XYZ file of C-alpha atoms in Angstrom:
232
model
C -81.803 11.692 -88.033
C -81.574 15.429 -87.566
C -83.587 18.371 -86.380
C -85.812 19.596 -89.134
C -87.992 22.396 -90.317
C -91.282 22.254 -92.178
C -92.613 24.393 -94.953
C -93.942 27.825 -93.888
C -97.622 27.644 -93.072
C -98.679 29.788 -96.043
C -97.654 26.950 -98.372
C -99.982 24.438 -96.699
C -103.660 23.890 -97.321
C -105.852 25.728 -94.766
C -106.842 22.632 -92.819
C -103.246 21.433 -92.594
C -102.291 24.814 -91.138
C -104.798 24.063 -88.375
C -103.660 20.468 -87.892
C -99.958 21.209 -87.863
C -100.010 24.348 -85.754
C -97.913 24.572 -82.625
C -99.199 25.521 -79.199
C -97.436 28.903 -79.419
C -100.255 31.388 -79.994
C -97.796 34.162 -80.844
C -96.305 32.422 -83.862
C -96.322 34.572 -87.006
C -98.243 33.231 -90.026
C -95.183 32.585 -92.182
C -92.961 31.014 -89.541
C -92.087 27.313 -89.906
C -94.737 25.324 -88.056
C -92.550 23.198 -85.856
C -92.003 23.214 -82.066
C -89.298 25.642 -80.951
C -87.026 22.842 -79.781
C -86.976 21.361 -83.303
C -86.779 24.593 -85.246
C -83.789 25.555 -87.382
C -83.366 28.409 -89.850
C -85.193 27.987 -93.132
C -82.530 28.821 -95.701
C -84.506 27.736 -98.726
C -88.002 26.728 -99.766
C -87.200 23.088 -99.016
C -86.548 21.517 -95.611
C -83.037 20.916 -94.398
C -81.535 19.095 -91.460
C -78.876 20.205 -89.006
C -77.444 16.693 -89.164
C -78.139 14.533 -92.181
C -77.266 10.909 -92.823
C -76.774 10.153 -96.511
C -77.004 6.709 -98.025
C -74.051 6.645 -100.407
C -75.535 3.822 -102.459
C -78.703 5.725 -103.336
C -77.396 9.262 -102.797
C -80.560 9.869 -100.771
C -80.613 11.966 -97.625
C -82.883 10.675 -94.862
C -84.697 13.457 -92.993
C -86.844 12.986 -89.929
C -89.663 15.200 -88.749
C -91.985 14.821 -85.825
C -95.602 15.520 -86.730
C -97.283 17.382 -83.881
C -100.978 17.900 -84.502
C -103.680 19.618 -82.503
C -101.277 20.357 -79.657
C -99.953 16.799 -79.627
C -103.227 14.833 -79.909
C -103.730 14.009 -83.576
C -105.484 10.715 -82.878
C -107.992 11.781 -80.239
C -111.521 10.473 -80.609
C -112.674 13.968 -81.533
C -110.394 14.219 -84.611
C -112.267 13.215 -87.799
C -110.641 10.597 -90.013
C -110.493 12.863 -93.050
C -108.283 15.328 -91.160
C -105.828 12.526 -90.411
C -106.014 11.349 -94.015
C -105.101 14.851 -95.213
C -101.996 14.769 -93.058
C -101.064 11.342 -94.421
C -101.583 12.646 -97.940
C -99.173 15.502 -97.260
C -96.644 13.002 -95.904
C -96.977 10.768 -98.949
C -96.457 13.768 -101.192
C -93.132 14.430 -99.460
C -91.374 11.033 -99.361
C -87.983 12.654 -98.697
C -88.988 12.999 -95.032
C -89.440 10.353 -92.368
C -92.402 11.055 -90.066
C -92.699 10.205 -86.374
C -96.217 9.770 -84.978
C -96.978 9.363 -81.284
C -100.219 9.166 -79.319
C -101.676 8.071 -75.997
C -104.638 6.692 -77.959
C -103.117 3.921 -80.147
C -106.479 2.186 -80.447
C -107.281 4.940 -82.950
C -104.575 3.563 -85.247
C -106.782 0.619 -86.200
C -107.845 0.855 -89.821
C -105.420 3.657 -90.724
C -102.928 3.304 -93.554
C -99.773 5.133 -92.543
C -97.262 6.642 -94.946
C -94.536 4.210 -95.957
C -91.863 6.277 -94.196
C -93.762 6.572 -90.882
C -92.536 5.667 -87.415
C -95.689 4.994 -85.400
C -95.650 5.086 -81.614
C -97.679 4.709 -78.440
C -97.041 6.614 -75.210
C -97.308 5.206 -71.684
C -96.267 6.492 -68.257
C -98.010 4.192 -65.760
C -98.989 0.539 -65.430
C -102.636 1.401 -66.098
C -101.814 2.992 -69.427
C -99.476 0.144 -70.304
C -102.356 -2.288 -69.796
C -104.623 -0.149 -71.995
C -102.222 -0.076 -74.938
C -101.605 -3.836 -74.760
C -101.872 -5.345 -78.232
C -103.100 -2.057 -79.729
C -100.226 -2.035 -82.220
C -100.639 -5.516 -83.643
C -102.617 -4.234 -86.642
C -100.283 -1.283 -87.358
C -98.093 -1.550 -90.432
C -95.193 0.888 -90.223
C -91.493 1.175 -90.940
C -90.891 1.425 -87.187
C -93.315 0.770 -84.335
C -92.114 2.397 -81.144
C -93.029 2.882 -77.511
C -92.421 6.133 -75.630
C -92.195 5.675 -71.858
C -91.736 9.288 -70.864
C -92.138 10.192 -68.150
C -91.772 6.851 -66.421
C -93.750 7.531 -63.234
C -93.901 4.095 -61.637
C -92.690 0.521 -62.142
C -94.193 -1.000 -65.289
C -94.411 -4.670 -66.211
C -95.644 -5.467 -69.700
C -97.801 -8.512 -70.303
C -96.329 -11.342 -72.356
C -96.102 -10.481 -76.031
C -96.839 -6.759 -75.716
C -93.302 -5.574 -76.434
C -93.093 -7.990 -79.362
C -95.261 -5.471 -81.224
C -92.544 -2.789 -81.018
C -89.171 -2.237 -82.670
C -87.940 0.556 -80.419
C -88.446 1.554 -76.765
C -87.606 5.080 -75.535
C -87.474 5.795 -71.783
C -87.304 9.254 -70.203
C -87.921 11.290 -67.061
C -90.396 14.031 -66.130
C -88.918 17.466 -66.803
C -90.269 20.633 -65.200
C -93.176 21.975 -67.258
C -96.347 23.963 -66.541
C -95.733 23.866 -62.808
C -95.168 20.099 -62.725
C -91.954 19.333 -60.818
C -89.202 17.272 -62.386
C -89.140 13.595 -61.492
C -86.580 10.893 -62.255
C -87.600 7.218 -62.167
C -85.739 4.718 -60.044
C -82.883 2.874 -61.692
C -84.582 -0.467 -61.001
C -87.709 0.615 -62.906
C -85.648 1.521 -65.950
C -83.470 -1.587 -65.771
C -86.535 -3.849 -65.597
C -88.045 -2.327 -68.739
C -84.718 -2.483 -70.586
C -84.507 -6.200 -69.730
C -88.062 -6.797 -71.011
C -87.362 -4.829 -74.178
C -84.130 -6.677 -74.911
C -85.876 -10.006 -74.414
C -88.492 -8.922 -76.980
C -85.790 -7.888 -79.462
C -86.430 -4.132 -79.189
C -83.818 -1.441 -79.610
C -83.620 0.769 -76.497
C -82.904 4.496 -76.148
C -82.462 6.044 -72.695
C -83.010 9.798 -72.875
C -80.383 12.104 -71.345
C -82.995 13.670 -69.048
C -82.844 10.505 -66.931
C -79.546 11.765 -65.534
C -80.270 15.494 -65.323
C -82.066 17.415 -62.558
C -83.023 15.786 -60.281
C -81.271 12.818 -61.898
C -81.807 9.099 -61.614
C -79.872 7.641 -58.684
C -77.512 4.981 -59.998
C -76.684 2.060 -57.700
C -73.796 2.879 -55.365
C -73.553 -0.191 -53.146
C -70.622 -1.931 -51.483
C -70.233 -5.260 -49.636
C -69.967 -5.002 -45.859
C -66.165 -5.485 -45.657
C -65.696 -2.362 -47.802
C -67.923 -0.110 -45.750
C -65.843 0.039 -42.582
C -62.278 0.747 -41.530
C -59.781 -1.841 -42.739
C -58.454 -2.288 -39.173
C -61.868 -2.955 -37.658
């Protein structure tokens, strides 16, 4: 999976330009509509990846792109179904890409038919939100069903069977943004979720920001005999 670009906005239908716009109000009309952190130079009229993984048996290059709609809330209650269906249509018309969807409102997924190459996710950060998303993915058919726990703000315990609905669990910290201070979860919180995920058969990815500023404190404990002077 690599960092990707999308087609310039002038090549998209008008409504898709609205749906796929970034939150940067100063973006020029013909710039690739992708968040700055995922943007690479557009060298041709087709997307390319900074790091591609090619299947030698099929000679097919797998490309991943994160679809970011309406400033990150494509599945809000206020988004009409036909807007979402237009996005899915665009995805189906470009099967050379793999699409990553993520929302805090996974109940909206019910009844939707995702593109074949979609990775469909739910986002939680607290126990309350974890309880809300419980069993919301059981009716989702997708290549990968994933759970984003970023930022992890408190200990979370998932009810029995909830993580069975997911293939992949991603855990991260709170980075500084919009005046919100950075926050790193406790090691024990992360370890508990990793244990639950492994028991459910999920793959686990711990994001590097867990160890950056301020940084998760890793256990640094010693038995009593090793904490004093050897002659004491």
